[in-house]
mmCIF file of N, CA and C in Angstrom:
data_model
loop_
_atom_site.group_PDB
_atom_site.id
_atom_site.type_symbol
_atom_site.label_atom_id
_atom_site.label_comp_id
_atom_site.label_asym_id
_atom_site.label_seq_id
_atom_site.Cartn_x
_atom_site.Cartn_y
_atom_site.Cartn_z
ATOM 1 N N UNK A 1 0.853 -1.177 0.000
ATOM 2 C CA UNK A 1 0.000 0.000 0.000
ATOM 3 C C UNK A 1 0.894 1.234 0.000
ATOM 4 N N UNK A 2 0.643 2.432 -1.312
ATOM 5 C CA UNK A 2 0.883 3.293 -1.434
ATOM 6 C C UNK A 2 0.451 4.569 -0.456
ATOM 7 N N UNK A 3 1.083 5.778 0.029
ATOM 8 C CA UNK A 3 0.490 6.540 0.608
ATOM 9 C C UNK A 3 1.274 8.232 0.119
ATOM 10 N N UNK A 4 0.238 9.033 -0.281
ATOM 11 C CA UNK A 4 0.818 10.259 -0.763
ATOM 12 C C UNK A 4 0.124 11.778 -0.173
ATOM 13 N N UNK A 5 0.714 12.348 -0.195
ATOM 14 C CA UNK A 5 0.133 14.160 0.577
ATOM 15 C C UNK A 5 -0.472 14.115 -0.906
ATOM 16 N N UNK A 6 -1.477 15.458 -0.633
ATOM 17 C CA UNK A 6 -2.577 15.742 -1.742
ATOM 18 C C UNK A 6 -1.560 16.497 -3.070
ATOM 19 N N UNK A 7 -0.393 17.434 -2.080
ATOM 20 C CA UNK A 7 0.155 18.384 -3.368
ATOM 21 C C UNK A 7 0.831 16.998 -4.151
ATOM 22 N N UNK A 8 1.470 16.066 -3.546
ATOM 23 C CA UNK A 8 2.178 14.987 -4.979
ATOM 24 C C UNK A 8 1.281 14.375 -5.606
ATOM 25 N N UNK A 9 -0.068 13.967 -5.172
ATOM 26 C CA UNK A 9 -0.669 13.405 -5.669
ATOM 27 C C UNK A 9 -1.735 14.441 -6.998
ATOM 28 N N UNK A 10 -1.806 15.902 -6.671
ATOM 29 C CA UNK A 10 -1.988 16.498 -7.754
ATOM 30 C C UNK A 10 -1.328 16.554 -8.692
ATOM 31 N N UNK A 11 0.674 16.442 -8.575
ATOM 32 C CA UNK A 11 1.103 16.549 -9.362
ATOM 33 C C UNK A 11 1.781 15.531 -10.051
ATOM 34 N N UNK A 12 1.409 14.304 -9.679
ATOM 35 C CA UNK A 12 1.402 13.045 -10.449
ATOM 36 C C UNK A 12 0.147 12.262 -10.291
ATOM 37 N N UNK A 13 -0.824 12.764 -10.753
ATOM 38 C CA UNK A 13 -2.636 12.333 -10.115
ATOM 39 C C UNK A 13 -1.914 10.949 -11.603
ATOM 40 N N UNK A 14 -1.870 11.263 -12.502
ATOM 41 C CA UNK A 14 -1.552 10.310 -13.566
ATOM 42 C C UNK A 14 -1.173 8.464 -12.916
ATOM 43 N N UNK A 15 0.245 8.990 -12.772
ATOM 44 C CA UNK A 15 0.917 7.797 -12.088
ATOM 45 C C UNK A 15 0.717 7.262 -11.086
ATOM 46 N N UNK A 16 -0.384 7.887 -10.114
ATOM 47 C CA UNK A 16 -1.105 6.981 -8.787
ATOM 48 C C UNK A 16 -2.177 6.428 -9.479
ATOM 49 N N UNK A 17 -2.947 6.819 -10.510
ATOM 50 C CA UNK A 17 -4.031 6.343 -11.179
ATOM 51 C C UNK A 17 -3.535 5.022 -11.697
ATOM 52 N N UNK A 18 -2.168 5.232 -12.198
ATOM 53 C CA UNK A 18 -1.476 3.778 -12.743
ATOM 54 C C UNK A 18 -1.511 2.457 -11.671
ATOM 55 N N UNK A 19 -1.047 3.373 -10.499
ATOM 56 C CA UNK A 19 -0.640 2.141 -9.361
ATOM 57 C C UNK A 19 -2.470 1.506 -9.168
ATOM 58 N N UNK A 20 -3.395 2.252 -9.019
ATOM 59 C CA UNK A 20 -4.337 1.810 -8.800
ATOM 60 C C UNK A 20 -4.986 0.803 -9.789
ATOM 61 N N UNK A 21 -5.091 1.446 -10.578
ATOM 62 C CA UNK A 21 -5.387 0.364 -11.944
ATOM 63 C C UNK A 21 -4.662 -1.270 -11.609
ATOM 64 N N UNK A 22 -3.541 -1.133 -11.313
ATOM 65 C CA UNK A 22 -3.066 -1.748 -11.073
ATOM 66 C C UNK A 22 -3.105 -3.068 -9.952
ATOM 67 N N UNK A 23 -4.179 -2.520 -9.061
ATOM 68 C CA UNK A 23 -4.771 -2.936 -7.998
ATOM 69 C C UNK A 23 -4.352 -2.778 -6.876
ATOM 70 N N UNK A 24 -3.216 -1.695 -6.524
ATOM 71 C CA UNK A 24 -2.915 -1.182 -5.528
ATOM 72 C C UNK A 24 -3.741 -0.221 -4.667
ATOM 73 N N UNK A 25 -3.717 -0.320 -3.344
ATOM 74 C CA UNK A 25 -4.355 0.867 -2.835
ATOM 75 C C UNK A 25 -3.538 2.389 -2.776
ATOM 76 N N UNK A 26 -3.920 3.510 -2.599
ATOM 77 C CA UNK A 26 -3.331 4.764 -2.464
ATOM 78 C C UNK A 26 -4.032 5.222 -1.106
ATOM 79 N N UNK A 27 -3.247 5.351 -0.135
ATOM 80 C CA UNK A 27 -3.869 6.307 1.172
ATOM 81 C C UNK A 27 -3.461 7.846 0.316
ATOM 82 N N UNK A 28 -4.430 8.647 0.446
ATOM 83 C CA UNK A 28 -3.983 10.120 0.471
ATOM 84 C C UNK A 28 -3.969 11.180 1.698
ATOM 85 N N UNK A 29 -3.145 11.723 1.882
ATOM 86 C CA UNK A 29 -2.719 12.019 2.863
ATOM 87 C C UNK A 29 -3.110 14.125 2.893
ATOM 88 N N UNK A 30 -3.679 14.158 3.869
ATOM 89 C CA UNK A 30 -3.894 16.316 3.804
ATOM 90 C C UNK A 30 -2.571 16.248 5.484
ATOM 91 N N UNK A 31 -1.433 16.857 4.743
ATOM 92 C CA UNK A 31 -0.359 17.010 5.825
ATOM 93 C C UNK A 31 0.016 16.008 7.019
ATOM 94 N N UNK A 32 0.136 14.464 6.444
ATOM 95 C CA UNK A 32 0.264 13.719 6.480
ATOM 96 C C UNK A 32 -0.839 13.054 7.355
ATOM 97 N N UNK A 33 -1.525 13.693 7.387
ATOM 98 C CA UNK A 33 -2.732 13.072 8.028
ATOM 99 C C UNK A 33 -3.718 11.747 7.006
ATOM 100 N N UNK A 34 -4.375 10.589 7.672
ATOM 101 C CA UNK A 34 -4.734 9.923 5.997
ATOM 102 C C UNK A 34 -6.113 10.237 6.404
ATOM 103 N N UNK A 35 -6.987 10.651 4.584
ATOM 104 C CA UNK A 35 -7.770 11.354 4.434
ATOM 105 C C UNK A 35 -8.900 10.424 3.727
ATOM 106 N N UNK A 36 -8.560 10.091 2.919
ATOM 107 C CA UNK A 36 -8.921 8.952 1.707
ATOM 108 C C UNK A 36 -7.842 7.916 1.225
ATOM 109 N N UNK A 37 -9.092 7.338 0.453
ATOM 110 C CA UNK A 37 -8.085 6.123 0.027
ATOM 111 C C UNK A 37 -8.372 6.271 -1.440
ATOM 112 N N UNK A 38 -7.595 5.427 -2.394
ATOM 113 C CA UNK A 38 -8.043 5.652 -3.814
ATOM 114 C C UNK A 38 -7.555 4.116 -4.027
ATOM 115 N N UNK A 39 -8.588 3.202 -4.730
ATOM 116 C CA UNK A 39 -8.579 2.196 -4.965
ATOM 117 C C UNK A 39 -9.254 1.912 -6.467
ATOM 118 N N UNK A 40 -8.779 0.848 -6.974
ATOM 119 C CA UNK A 40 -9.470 0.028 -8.656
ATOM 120 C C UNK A 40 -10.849 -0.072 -8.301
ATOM 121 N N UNK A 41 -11.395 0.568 -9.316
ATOM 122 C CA UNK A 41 -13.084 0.905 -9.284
ATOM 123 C C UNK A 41 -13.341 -0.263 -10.637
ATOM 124 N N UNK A 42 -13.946 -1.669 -10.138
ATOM 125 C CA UNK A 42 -14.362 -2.928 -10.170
ATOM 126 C C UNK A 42 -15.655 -2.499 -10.603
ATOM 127 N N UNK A 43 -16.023 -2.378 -11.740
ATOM 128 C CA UNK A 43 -17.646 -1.864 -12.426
ATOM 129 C C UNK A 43 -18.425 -3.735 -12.769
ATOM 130 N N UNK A 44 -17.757 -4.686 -12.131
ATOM 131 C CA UNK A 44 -18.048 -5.890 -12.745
ATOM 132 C C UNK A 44 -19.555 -6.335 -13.542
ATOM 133 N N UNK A 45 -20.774 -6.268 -12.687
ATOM 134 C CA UNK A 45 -21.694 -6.364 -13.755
ATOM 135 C C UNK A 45 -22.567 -5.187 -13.951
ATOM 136 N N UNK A 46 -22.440 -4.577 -14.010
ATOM 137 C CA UNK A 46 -22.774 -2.924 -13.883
ATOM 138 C C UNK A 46 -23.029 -2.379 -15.324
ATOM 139 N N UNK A 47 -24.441 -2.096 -15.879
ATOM 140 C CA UNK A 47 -24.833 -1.944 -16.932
ATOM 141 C C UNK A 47 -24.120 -0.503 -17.096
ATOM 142 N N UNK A 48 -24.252 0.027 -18.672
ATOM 143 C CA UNK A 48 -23.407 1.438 -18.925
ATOM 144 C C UNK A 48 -24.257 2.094 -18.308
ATOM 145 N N UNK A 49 -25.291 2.883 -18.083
ATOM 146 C CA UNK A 49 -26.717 3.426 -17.827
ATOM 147 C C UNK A 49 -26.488 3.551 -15.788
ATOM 148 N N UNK A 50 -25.647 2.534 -15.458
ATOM 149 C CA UNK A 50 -25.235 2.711 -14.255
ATOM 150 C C UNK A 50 -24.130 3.231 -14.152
ATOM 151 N N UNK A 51 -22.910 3.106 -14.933
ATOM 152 C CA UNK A 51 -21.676 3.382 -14.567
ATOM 153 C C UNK A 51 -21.955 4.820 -14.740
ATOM 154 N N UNK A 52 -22.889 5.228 -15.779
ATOM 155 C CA UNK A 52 -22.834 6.760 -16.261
ATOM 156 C C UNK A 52 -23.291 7.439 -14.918
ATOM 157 N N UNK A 53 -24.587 6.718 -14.141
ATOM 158 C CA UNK A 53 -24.907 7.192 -12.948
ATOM 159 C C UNK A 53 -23.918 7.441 -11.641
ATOM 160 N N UNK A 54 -22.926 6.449 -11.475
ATOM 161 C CA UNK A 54 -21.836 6.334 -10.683
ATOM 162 C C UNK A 54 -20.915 7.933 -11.174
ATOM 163 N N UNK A 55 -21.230 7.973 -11.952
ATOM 164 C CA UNK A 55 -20.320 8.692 -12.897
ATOM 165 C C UNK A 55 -20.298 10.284 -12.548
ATOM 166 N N UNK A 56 -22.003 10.258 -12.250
ATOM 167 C CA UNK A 56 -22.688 11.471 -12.122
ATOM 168 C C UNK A 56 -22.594 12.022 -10.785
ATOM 169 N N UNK A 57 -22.560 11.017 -9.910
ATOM 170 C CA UNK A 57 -22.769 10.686 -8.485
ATOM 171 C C UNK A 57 -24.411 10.484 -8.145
ATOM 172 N N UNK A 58 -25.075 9.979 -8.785
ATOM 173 C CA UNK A 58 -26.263 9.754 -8.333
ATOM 174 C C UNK A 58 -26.387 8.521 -7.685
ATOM 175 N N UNK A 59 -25.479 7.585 -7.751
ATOM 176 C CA UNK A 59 -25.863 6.413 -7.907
ATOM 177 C C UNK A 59 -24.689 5.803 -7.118
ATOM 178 N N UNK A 60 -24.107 4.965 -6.253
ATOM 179 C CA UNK A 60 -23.026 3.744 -5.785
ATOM 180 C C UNK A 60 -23.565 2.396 -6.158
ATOM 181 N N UNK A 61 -22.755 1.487 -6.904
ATOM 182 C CA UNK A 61 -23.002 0.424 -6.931
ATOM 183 C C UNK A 61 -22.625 -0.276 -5.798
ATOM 184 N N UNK A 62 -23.793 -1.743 -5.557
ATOM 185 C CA UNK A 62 -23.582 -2.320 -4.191
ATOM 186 C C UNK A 62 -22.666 -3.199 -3.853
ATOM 187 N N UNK A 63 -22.357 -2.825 -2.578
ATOM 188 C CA UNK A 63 -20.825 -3.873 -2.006
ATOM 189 C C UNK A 63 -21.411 -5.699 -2.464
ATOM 190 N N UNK A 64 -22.703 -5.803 -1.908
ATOM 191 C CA UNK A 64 -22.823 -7.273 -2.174
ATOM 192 C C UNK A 64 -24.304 -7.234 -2.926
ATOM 193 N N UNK A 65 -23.995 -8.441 -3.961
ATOM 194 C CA UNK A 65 -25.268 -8.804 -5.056
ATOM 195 C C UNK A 65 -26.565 -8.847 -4.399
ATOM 196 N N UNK A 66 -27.508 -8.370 -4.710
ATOM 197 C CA UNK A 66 -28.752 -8.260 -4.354
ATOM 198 C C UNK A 66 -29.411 -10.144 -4.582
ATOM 199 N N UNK A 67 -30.224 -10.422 -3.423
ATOM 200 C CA UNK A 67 -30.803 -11.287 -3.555
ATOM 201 C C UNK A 67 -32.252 -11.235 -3.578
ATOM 202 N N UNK A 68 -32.568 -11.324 -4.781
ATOM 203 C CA UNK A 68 -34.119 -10.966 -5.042
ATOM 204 C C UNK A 68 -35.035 -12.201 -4.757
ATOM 205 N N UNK A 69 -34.937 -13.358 -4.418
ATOM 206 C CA UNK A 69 -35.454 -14.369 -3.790
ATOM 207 C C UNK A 69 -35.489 -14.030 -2.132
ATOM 208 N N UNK A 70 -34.459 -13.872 -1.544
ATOM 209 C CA UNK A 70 -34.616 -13.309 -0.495
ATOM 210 C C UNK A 70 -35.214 -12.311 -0.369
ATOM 211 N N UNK A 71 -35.436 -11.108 -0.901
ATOM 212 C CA UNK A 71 -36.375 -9.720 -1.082
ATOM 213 C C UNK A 71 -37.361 -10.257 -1.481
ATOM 214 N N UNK A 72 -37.859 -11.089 -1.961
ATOM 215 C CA UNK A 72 -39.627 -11.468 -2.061
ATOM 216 C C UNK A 72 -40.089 -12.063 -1.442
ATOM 217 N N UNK A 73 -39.251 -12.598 -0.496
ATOM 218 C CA UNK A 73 -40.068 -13.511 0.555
ATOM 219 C C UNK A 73 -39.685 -12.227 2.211
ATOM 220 N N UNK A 74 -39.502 -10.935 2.250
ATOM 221 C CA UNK A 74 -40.068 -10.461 2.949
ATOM 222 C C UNK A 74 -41.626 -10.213 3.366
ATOM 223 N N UNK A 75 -42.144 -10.245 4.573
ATOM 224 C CA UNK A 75 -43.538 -10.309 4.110
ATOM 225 C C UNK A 75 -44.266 -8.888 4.114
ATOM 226 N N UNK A 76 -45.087 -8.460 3.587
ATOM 227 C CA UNK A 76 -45.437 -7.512 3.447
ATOM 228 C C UNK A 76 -46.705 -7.199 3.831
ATOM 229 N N UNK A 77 -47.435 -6.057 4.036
ATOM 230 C CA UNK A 77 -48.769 -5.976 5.267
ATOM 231 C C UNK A 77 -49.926 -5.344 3.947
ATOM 232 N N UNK A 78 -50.795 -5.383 4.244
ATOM 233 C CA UNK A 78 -52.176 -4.728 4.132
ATOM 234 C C UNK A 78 -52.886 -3.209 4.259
ATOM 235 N N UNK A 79 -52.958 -2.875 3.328
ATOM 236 C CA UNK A 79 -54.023 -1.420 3.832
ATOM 237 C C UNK A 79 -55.402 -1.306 2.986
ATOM 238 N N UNK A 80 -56.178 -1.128 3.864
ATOM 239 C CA UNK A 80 -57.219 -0.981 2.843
ATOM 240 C C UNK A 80 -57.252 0.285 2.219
ATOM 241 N N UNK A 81 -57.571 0.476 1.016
ATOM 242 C CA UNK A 81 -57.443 1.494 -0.134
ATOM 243 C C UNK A 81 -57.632 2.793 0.265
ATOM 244 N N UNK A 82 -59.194 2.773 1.072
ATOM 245 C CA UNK A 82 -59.258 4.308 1.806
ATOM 246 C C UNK A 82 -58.568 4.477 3.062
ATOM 247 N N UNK A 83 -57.448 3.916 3.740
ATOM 248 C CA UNK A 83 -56.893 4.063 4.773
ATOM 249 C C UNK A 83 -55.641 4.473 4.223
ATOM 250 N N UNK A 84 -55.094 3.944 3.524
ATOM 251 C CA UNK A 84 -54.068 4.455 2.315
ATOM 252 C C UNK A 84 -53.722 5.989 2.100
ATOM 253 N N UNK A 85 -55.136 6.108 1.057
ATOM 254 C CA UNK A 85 -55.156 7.637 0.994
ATOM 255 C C UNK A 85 -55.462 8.487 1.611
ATOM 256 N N UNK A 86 -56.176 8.544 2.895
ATOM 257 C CA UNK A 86 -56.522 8.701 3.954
ATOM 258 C C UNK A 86 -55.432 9.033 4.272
ATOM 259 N N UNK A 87 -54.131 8.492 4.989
ATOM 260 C CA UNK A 87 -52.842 8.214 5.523
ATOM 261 C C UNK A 87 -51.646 9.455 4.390
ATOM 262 N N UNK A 88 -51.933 8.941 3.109
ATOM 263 C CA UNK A 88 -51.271 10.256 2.334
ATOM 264 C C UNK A 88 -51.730 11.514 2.123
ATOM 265 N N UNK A 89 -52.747 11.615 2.356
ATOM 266 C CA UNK A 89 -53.354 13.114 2.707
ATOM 267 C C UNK A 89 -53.385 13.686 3.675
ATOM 268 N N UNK A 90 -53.074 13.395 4.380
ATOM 269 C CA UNK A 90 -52.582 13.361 6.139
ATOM 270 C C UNK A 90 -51.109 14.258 6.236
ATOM 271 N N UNK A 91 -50.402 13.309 5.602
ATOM 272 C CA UNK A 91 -48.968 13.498 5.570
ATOM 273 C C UNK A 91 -48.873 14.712 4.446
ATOM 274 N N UNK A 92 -49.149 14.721 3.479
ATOM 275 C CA UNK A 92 -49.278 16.291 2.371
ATOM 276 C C UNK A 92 -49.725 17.190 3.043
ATOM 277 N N UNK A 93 -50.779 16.923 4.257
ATOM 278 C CA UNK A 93 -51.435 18.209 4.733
ATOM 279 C C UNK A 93 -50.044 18.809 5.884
ATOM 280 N N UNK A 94 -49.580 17.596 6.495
ATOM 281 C CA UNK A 94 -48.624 18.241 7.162
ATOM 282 C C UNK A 94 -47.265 18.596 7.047
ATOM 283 N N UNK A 95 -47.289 18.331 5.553
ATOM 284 C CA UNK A 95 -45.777 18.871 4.759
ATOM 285 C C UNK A 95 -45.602 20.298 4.319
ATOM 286 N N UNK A 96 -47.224 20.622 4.570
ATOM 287 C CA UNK A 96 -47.120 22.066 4.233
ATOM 288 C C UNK A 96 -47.081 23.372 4.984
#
């Protein structure tokens, strides 16, 4: 593991980008204090439409794969229709 102050790492941002690629980590350092880390950004199954989002910052892709078998067998409750809207008109009235 690599570790650099912010001014070297501005002025070789290039060649730490290399080490990372590389699969090295980078601590970055604000007056030798460590601040961040800069590590290989692993897009593995990550559609383009996401990376662009990552990209944007709207979006982090997740540390571990979603299990959607497990997410459907949470169980889920009941409202009857006018208790519902009832319940969201409630909440609009007191957002305002």
């Amino acid at each position: 593991m690599r570790s650099v102050n912010i001014a070297e790492l501005k002025n070789r941002l290039s060649k730490y980008l290399a080490f990372a690629k590389d699969g090295e980590e980078i601590v970055i350092r604000d007056r030798n204090l460590p601040v961040a880390k800069l590590v290989f950004f692993s897009p593995d199954a990550a559609s383009d439409e996401e990376l662009l989002l990552v990209a944007a910052g709207k979006m982090r892709l997740p540390k571990n794969p979603l299990k959607i078998n497990e997410l459907l067998r949470i169980p889920t409750g009941t409202v009857a229709s006018s208790d519902g809207i009832k319940a969201l008109l409630d909440d609009r009235e007191e957002g305002l």
